[in-house]
CSV table of C-alpha atoms in Angstrom, one decimal:
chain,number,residue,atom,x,y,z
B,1,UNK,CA,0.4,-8.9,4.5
B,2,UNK,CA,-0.5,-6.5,7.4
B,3,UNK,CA,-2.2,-3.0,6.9
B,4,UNK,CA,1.1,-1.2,7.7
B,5,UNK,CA,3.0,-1.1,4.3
B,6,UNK,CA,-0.7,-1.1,2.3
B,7,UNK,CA,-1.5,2.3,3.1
B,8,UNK,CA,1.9,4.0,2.5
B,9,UNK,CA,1.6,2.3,-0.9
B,10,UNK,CA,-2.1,3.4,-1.3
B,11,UNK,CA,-1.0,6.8,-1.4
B,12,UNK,CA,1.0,6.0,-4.4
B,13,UNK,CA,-2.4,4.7,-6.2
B,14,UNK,CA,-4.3,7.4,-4.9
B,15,UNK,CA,-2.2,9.5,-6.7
B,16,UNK,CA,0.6,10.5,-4.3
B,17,UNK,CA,4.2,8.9,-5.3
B,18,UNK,CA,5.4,7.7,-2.3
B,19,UNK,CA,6.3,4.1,-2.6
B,20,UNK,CA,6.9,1.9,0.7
B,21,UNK,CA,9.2,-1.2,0.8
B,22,UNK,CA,10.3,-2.7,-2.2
B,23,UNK,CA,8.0,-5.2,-3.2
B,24,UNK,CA,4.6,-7.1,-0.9
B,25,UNK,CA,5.3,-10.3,-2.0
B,26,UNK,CA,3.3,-13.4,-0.8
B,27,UNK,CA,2.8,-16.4,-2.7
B,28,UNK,CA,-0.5,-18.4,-3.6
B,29,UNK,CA,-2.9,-20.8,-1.6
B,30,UNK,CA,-1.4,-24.1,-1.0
B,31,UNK,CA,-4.5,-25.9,-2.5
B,32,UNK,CA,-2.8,-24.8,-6.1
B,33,UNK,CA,0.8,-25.8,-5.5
B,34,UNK,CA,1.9,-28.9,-6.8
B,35,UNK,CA,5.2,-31.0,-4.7
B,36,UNK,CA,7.3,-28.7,-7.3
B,37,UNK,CA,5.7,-25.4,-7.2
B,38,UNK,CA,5.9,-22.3,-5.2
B,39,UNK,CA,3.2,-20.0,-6.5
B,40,UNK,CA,4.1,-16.1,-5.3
B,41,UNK,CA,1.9,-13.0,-5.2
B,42,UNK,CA,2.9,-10.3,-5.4
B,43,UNK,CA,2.2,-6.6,-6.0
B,44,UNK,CA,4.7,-3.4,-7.3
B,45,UNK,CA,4.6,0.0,-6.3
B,46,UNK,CA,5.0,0.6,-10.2
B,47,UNK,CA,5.3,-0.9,-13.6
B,48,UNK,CA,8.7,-0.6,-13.8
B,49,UNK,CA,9.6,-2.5,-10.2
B,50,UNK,CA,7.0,-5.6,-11.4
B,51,UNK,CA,8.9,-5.8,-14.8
B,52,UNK,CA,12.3,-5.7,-12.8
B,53,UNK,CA,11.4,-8.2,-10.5
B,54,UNK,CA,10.0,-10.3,-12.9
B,55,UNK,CA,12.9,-10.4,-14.9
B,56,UNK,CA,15.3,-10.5,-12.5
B,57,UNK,CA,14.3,-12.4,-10.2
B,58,UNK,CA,11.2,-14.6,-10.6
B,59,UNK,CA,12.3,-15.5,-14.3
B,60,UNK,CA,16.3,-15.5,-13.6
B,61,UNK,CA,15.3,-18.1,-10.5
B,62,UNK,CA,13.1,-20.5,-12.7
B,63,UNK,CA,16.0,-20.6,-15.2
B,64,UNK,CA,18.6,-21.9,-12.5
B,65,UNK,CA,16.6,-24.2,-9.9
B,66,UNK,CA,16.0,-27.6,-11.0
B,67,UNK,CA,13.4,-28.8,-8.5
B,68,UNK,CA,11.3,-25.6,-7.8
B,69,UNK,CA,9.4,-23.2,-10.2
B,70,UNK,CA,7.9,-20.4,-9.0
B,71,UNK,CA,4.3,-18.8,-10.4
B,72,UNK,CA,4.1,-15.4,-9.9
B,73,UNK,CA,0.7,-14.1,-9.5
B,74,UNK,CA,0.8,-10.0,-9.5
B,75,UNK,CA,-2.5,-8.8,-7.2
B,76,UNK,CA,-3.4,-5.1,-6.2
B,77,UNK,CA,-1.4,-3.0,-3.6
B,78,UNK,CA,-4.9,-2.3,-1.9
B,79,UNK,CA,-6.4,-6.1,-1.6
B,80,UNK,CA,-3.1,-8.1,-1.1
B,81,UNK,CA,-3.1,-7.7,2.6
B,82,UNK,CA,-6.4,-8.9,3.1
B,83,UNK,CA,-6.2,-11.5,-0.2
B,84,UNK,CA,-3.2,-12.3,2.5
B,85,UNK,CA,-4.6,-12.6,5.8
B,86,UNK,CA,-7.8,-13.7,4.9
B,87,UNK,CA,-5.8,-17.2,3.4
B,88,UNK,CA,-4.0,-18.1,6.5
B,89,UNK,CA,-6.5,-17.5,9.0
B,90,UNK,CA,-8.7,-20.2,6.7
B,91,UNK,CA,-5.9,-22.4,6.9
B,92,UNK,CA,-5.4,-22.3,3.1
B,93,UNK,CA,-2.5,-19.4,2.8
B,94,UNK,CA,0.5,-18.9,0.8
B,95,UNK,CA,4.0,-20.9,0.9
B,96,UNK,CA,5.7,-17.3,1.4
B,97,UNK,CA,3.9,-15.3,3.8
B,98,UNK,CA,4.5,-11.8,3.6
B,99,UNK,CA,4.5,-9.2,6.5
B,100,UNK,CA,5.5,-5.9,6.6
B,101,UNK,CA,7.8,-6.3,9.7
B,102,UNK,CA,8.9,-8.3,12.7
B,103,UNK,CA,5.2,-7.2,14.6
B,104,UNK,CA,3.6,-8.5,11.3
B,105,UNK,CA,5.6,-11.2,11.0
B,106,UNK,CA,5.0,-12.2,15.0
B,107,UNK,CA,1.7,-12.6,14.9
B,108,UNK,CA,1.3,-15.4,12.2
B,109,UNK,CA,4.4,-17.0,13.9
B,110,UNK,CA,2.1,-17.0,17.4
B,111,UNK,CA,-0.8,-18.9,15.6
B,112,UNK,CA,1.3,-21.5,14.4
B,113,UNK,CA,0.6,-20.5,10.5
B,114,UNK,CA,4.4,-20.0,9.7
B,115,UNK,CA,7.3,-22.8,11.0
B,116,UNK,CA,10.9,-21.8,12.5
B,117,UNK,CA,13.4,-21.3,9.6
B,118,UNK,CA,16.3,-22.3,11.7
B,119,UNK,CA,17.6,-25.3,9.6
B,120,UNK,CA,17.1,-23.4,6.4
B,121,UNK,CA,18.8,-20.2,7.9
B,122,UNK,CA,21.9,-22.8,8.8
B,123,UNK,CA,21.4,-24.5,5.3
B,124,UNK,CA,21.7,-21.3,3.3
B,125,UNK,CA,23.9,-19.2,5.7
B,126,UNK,CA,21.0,-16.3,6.5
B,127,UNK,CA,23.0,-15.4,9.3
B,128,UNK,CA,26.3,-14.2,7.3
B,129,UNK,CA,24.6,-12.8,4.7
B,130,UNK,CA,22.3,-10.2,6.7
B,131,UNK,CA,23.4,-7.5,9.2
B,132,UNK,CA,23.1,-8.4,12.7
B,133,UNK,CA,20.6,-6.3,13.4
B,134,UNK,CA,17.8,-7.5,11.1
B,135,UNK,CA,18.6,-11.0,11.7
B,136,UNK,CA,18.0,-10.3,15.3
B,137,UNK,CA,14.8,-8.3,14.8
B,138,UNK,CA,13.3,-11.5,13.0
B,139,UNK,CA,13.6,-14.1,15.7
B,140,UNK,CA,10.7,-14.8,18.1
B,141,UNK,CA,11.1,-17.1,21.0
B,142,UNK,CA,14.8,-17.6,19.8
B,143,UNK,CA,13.7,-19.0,17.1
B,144,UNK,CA,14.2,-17.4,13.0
B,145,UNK,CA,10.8,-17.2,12.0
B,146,UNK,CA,10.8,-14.9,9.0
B,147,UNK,CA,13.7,-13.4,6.7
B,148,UNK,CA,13.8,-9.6,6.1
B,149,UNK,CA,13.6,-8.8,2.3
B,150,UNK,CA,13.8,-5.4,2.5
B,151,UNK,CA,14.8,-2.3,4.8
B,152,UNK,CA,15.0,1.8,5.0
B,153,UNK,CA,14.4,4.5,7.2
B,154,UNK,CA,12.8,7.9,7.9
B,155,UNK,CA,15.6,11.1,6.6
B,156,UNK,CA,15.1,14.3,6.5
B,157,UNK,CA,14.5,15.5,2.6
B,158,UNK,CA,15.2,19.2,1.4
B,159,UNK,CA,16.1,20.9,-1.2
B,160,UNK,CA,19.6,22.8,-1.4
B,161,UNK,CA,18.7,25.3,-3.6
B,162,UNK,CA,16.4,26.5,-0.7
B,163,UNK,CA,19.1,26.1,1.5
B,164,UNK,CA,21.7,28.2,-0.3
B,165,UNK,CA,18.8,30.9,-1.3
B,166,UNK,CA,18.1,31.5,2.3
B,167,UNK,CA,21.7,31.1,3.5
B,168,UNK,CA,20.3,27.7,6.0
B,169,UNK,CA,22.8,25.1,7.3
B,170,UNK,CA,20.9,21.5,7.2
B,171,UNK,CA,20.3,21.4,11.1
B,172,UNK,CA,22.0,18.6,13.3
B,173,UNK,CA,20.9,19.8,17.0
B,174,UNK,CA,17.7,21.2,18.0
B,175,UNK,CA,18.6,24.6,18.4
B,176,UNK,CA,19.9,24.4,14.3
B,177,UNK,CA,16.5,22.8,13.9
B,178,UNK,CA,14.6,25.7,15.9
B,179,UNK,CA,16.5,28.8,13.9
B,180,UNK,CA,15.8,26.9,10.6
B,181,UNK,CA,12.1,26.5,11.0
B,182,UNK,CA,11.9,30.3,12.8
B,183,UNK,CA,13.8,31.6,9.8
B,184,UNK,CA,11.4,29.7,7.5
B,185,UNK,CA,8.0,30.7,8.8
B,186,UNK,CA,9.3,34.0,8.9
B,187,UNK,CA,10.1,33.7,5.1
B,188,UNK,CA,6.6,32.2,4.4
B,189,UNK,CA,7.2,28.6,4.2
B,190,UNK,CA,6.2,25.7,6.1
B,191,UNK,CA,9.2,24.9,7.9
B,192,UNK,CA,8.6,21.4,8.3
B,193,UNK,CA,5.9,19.0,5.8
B,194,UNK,CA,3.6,17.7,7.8
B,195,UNK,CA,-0.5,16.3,7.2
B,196,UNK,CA,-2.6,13.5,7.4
B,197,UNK,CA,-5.3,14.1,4.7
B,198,UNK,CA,-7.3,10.6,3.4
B,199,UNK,CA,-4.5,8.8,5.3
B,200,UNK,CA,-4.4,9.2,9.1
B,201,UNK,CA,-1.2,6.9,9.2
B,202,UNK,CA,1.5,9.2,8.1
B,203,UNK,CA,1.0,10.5,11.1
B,204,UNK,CA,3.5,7.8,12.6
B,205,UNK,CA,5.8,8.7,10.5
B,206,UNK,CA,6.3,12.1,12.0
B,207,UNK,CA,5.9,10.7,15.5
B,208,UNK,CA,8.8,7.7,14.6
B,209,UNK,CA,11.0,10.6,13.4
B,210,UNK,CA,10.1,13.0,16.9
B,211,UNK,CA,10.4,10.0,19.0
B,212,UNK,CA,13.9,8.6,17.7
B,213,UNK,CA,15.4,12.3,17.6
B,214,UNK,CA,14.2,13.2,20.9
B,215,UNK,CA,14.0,10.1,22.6
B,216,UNK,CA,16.5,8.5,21.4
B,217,UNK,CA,17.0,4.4,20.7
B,218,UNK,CA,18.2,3.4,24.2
B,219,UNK,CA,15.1,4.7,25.6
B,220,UNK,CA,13.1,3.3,23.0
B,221,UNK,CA,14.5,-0.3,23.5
B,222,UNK,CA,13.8,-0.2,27.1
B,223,UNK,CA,9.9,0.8,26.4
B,224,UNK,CA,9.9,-1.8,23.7
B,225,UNK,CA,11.4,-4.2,25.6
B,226,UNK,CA,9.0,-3.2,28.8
B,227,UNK,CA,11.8,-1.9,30.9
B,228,UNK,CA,10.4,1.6,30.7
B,229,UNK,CA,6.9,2.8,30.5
B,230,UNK,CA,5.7,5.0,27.2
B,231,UNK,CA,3.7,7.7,30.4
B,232,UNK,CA,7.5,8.5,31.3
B,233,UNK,CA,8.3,11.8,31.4
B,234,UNK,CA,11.0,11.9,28.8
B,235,UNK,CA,7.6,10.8,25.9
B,236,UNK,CA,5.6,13.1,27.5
B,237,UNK,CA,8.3,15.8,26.8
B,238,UNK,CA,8.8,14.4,23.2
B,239,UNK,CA,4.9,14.5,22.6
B,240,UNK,CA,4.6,17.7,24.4
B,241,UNK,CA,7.4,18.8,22.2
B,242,UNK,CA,6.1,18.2,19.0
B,243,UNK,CA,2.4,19.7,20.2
B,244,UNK,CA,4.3,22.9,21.1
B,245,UNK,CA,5.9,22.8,17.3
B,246,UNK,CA,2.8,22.5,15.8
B,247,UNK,CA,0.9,25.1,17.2
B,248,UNK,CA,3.7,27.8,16.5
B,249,UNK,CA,2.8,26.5,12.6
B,250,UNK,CA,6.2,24.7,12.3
B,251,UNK,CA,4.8,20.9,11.2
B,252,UNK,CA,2.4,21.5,8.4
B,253,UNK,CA,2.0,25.0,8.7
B,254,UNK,CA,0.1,24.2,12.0
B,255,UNK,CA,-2.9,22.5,13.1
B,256,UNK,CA,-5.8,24.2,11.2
B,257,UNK,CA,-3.7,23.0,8.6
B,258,UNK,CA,-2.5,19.7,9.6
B,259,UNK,CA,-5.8,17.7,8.4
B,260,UNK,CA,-5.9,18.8,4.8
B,261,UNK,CA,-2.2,18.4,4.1
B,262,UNK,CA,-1.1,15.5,1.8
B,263,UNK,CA,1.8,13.9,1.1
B,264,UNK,CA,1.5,14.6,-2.2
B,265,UNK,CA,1.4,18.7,-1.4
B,266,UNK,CA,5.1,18.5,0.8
B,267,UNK,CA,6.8,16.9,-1.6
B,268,UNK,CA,5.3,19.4,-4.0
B,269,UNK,CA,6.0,22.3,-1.8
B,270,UNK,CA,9.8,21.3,-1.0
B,271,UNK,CA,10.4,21.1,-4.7
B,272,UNK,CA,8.8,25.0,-5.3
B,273,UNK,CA,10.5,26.3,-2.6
B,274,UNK,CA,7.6,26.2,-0.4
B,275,UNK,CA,8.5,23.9,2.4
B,276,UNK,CA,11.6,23.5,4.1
B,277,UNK,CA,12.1,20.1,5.0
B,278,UNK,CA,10.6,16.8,5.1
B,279,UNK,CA,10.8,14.0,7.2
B,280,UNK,CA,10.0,11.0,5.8
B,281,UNK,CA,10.7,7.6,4.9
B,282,UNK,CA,13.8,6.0,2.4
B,283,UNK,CA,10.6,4.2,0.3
B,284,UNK,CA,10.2,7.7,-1.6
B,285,UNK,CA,13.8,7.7,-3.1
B,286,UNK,CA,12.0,6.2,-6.2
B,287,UNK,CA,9.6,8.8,-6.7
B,288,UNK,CA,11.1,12.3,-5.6
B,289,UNK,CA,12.3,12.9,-9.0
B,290,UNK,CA,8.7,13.0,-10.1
B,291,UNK,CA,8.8,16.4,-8.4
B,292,UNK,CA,11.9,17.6,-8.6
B,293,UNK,CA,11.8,18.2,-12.3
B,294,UNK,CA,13.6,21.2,-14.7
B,295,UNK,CA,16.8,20.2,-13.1
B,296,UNK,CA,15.4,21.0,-9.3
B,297,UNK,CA,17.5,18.7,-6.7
B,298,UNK,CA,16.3,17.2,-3.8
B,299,UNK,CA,18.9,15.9,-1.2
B,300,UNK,CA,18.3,14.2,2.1
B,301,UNK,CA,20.3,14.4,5.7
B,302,UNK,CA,20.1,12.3,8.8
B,303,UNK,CA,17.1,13.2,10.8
B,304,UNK,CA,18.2,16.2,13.6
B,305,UNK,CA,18.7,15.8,17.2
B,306,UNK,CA,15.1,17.1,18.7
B,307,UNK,CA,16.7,16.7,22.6
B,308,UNK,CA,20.0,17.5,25.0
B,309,UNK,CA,21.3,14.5,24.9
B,310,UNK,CA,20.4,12.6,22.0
B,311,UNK,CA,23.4,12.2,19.4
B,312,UNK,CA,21.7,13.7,16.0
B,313,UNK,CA,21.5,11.1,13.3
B,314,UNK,CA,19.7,8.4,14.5
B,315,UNK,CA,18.8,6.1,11.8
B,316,UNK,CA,14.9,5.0,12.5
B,317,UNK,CA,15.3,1.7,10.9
B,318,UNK,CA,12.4,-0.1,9.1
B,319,UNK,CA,11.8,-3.3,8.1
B,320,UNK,CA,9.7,-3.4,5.4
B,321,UNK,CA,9.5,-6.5,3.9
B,322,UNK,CA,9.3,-10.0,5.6
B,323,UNK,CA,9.4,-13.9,4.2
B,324,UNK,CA,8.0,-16.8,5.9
B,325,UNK,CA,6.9,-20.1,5.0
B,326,UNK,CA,3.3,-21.1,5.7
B,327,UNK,CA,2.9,-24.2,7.8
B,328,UNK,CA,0.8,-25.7,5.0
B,329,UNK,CA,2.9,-25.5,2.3
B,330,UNK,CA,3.5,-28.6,0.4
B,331,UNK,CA,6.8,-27.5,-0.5
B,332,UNK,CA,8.6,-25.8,2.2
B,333,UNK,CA,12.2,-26.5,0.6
B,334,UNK,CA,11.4,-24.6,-2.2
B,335,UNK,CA,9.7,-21.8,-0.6
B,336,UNK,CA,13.3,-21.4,1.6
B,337,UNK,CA,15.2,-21.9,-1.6
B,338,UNK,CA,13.5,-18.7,-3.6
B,339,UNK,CA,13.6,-16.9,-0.4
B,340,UNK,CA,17.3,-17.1,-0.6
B,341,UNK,CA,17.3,-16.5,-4.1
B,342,UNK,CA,16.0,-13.0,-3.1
B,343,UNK,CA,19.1,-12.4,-0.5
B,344,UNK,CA,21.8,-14.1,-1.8
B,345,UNK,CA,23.4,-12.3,-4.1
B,346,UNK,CA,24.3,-8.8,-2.7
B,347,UNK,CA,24.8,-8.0,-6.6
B,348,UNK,CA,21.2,-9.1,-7.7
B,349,UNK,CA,19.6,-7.2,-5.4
B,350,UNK,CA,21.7,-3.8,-5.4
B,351,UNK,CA,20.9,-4.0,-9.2
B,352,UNK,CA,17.2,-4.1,-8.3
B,353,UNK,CA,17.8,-0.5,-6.2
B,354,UNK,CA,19.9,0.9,-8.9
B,355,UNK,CA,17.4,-0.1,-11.7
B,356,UNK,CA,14.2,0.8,-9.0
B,357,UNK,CA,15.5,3.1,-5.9
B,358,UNK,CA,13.3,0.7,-4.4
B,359,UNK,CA,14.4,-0.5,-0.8
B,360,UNK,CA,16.9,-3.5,-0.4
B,361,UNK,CA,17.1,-6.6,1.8
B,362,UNK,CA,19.6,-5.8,4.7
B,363,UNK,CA,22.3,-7.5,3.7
B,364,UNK,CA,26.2,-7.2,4.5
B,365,UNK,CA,28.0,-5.3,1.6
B,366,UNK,CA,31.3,-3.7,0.7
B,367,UNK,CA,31.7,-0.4,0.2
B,368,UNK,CA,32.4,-0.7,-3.6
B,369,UNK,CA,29.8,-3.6,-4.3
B,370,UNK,CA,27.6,-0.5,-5.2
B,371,UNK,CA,26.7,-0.1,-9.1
B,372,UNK,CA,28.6,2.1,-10.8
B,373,UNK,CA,25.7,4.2,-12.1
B,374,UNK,CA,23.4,3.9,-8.7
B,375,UNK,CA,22.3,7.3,-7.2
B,376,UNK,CA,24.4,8.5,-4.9
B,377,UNK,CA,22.2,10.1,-2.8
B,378,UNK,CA,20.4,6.0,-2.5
B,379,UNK,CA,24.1,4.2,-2.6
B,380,UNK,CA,25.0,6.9,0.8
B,381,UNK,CA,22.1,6.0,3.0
B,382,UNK,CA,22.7,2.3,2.2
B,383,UNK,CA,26.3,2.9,2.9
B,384,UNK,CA,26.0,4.5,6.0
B,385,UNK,CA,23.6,2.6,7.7
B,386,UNK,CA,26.1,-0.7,8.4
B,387,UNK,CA,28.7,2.1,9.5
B,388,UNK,CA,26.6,3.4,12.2
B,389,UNK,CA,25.9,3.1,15.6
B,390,UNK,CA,23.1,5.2,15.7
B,391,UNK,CA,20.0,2.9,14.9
B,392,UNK,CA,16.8,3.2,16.0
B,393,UNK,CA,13.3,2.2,15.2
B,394,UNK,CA,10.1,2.8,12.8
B,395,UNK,CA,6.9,2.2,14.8
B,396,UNK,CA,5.4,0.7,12.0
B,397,UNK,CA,7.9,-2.5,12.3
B,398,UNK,CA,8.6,-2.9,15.9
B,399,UNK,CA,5.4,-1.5,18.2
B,400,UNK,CA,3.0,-4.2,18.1
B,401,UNK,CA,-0.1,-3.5,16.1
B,402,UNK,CA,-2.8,-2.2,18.3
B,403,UNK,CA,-0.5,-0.2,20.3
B,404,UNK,CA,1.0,1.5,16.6
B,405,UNK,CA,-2.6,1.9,15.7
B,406,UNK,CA,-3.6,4.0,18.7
B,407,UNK,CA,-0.4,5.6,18.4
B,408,UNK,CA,-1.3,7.3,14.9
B,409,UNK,CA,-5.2,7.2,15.4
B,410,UNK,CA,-5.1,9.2,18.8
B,411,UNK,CA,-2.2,11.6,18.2
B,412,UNK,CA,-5.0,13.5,15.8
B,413,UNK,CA,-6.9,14.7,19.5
B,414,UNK,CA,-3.2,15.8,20.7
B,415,UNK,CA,-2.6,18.1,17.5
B,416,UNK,CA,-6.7,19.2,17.8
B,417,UNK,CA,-5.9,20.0,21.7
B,418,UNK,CA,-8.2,17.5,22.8
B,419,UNK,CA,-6.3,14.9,24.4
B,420,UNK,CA,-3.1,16.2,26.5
B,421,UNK,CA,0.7,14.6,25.7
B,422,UNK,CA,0.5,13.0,29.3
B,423,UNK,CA,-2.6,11.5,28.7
B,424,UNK,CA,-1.7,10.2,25.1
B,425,UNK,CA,1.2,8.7,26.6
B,426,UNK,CA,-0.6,7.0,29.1
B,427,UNK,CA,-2.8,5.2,26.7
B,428,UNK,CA,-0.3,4.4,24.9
B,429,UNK,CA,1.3,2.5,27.6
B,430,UNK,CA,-2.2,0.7,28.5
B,431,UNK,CA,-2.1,-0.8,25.1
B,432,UNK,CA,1.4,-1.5,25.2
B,433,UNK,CA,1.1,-3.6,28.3
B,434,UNK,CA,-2.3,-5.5,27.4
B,435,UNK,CA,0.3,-7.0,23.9
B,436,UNK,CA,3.2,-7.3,26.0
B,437,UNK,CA,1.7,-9.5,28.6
B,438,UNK,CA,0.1,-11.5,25.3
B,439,UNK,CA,3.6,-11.9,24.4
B,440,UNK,CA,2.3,-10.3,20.9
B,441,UNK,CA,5.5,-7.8,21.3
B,442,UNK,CA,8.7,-8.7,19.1
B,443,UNK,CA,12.0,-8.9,20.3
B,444,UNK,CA,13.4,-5.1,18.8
B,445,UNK,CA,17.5,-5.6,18.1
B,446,UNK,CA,19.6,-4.0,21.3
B,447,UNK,CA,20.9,-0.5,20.5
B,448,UNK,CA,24.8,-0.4,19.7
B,449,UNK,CA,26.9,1.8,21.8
């Protein structure tokens, strides 16, 4: 596992309820497997996922395949990535490598630690069974290298009671975006929840959302894909953008505020009445309701255009979850064969959202294939996504590591003053280049039109 989903989890241990992806799954060293097994670890955002899954899934699989059982071996949130990493690069790893997106995913493919999945994806149909997009996303070198086993996407969270109190329409262009928040500082809120406290990553996700709302995808490909640079003008203006919002006390109430703001305290302050809105990722649709209690609501909304120019709401899509299969393994066919166990049935693993809210492979499904008793609010993002053109992308998935690790690290000088957006940007392009011309870079999915 890569450091990416571990420390959105974290912040559910630590006491915050955010919960990223549905499941970090990897499975055990191939020194323990015998020719039949396919030992799996794996670790739950909360009790109630690991039963579900256990049930459901690892038990119901065991019960139907004849040749393959599979050992499920539950580790911590906080060790798995580097229980993880620390097996494959001895050689030793797990039949079913986890990664927490296509960058993950890439680099164990470029070490030769995970094999092509081509005749499996042919055997088992992957390519039917899971939108275009995310079957894209998970080749490298034209070749299927890992299956995605779990998406979302950043939103925009508020609560409607708020809304209707203050007489607010849920803002779709910047200008609706810039009278909300002016309207909302005015009133004594913080227009937008925003903070980094013990966890300097959530800073990306405020920067995915500002970058896919101002940007927009098209752009976005072409700097992903090398076409553009990130020291363009049009990220500069997003970054000088978002610096401009923050020091009027918009994001987080403002900077002097910015670096003692947690997660935990937004979500807490959008269900009081105290903040506005939220941007943030689908992975807290399972925990929301642990703050909205007494028969508060929360509700959520496509993120806002932040540009002229850029259609409003853009999906930021993120995958979350990826399977391979470790070069090593002694049992590769059975490895594939619970992998597609996990995305086969459109059925199985909707029932795992309804029971869980926790997020769902990408897969292509009807309309009505939803559970009756599902959430709407979880059943409408899943449902819109596949309708949409609009689809854009999570840092955390598609901008290769060291380049999403300066972006989040160094954005704390640009919100301090210390660094300007221009010169931000341009570092952020050095690193980009430096993994680009490593070929460490995946291939992001083209932008519909």
């Amino acid at each position: 596992m890569s450091v990416n989903l571990a420390r959105r989890d974290f912040l559910k241990l630590s006491g915050a309820t955010v919960a990223a992806g549905w499941v970090l799954a990897a499975c055990g060293s191939s020194s323990s497997s015998s020719a039949k097994d396919v030992v799996y670890w794996a670790a739950f955002a909360t009790p109630d996922g690991e039963k579900y899954f256990r049930q459901h899934l690892v038990d119901a699989f065991n019960k139907s395949a004849k040749d393959v059982r599979v050992k499920m071996d539950v580790k911590q949130l906080t060790t798995l990535a580097n229980l993880t990493n620390t097996a494959m690069a001895a050689g030793k790893g797990p039949d079913v490598v986890y990664a927490d997106g296509p960058s993950a995913a890439l680099s164990f493919a470029k070490s030769s630690k995970t094999v092509a999945l081509d005749e499996y994806a042919e055997k088992y149909g992957w390519q039917d069974k899971l939108l275009p997009w995310a079957y894209e996303a998970s080749k490298i070198d034209g070749k299927l290298h890992s299956v995605p086993a779990g998406y979302g996407s950043m939103v925009l969270y508020y609560n409607p009671d708020t809304f209707a109190q203050h007489g607010w329409k849920v803002p779709t262009t910047l200008a609706e975006f810039e009278t909300v928040c002016t309207a909302a500082k005015s009133a004594g809120l913080i227009p937008v929840g925003a903070g980094n406290s013990g966890y300097q990553a959530q800073s990306e996700w405020y920067l995915t959302c500002v970058l896919n709302a101002a940007v927009g995808p098209k752009a976005l490909y072409e700097a992903l894909t090398g076409a553009r640079r990130w020291d363009d003008k049009v990220f500069v203006d997003a970054i000088t953008l978002f610096k401009a919002q923050i020091d009027k006390g918009w994001w987080g109430g403002g900077a002097d505020r910015y670096f003692t703001n947690t997660d935990t305290d937004m979500f807490t302050g959008l269900a009081n009445g105290k903040v506005a809105m939220y941007m943030t990722g689908t992975w807290s649709f399972d925990s929301a309701g642990t703050f909205f209690t007494g028969g508060k609501k929360w509700d959520w909304a496509p993120l806002p255009s932040l540009a002229d120019g850029v259609p409003p709401g853009v999906f930021p899509l993120a995958i979350g979850t990826t399977l391979s299969i470790n070069a090593r393994s002694e049992n590769p066919a059975g490895a594939a064969e619970f992998i597609d166990y996990l995305i086969a049935d459109p059925q199985r693993m909707l029932g795992f959202l309804a029971a869980t809210g926790t997020n769902p492979p990408p897969l292509k499904v009807s309309a009505d294939a939803y559970p009756a008793g599902m959430d709407e609010r979880v059943a409408r993002l899943y449902k819109a996504i596949p309708d949409t053109t609009n689809l854009g992308y999570a840092s955390w998935s598609f901008v290769p590591p060291k380049t999403d690790t300066y972006l989040y690290t160094e954005f704390d000088k640009v919100v301090t003053g210390a660094m300007s957006p221009a010169d931000f940007c341009a570092g952020l392009q050095q690193n980009f280049a430096a993994e680009l011309a490593a070929g460490a870079v995946a291939k992001p999915f083209a932008p519909e039109s």
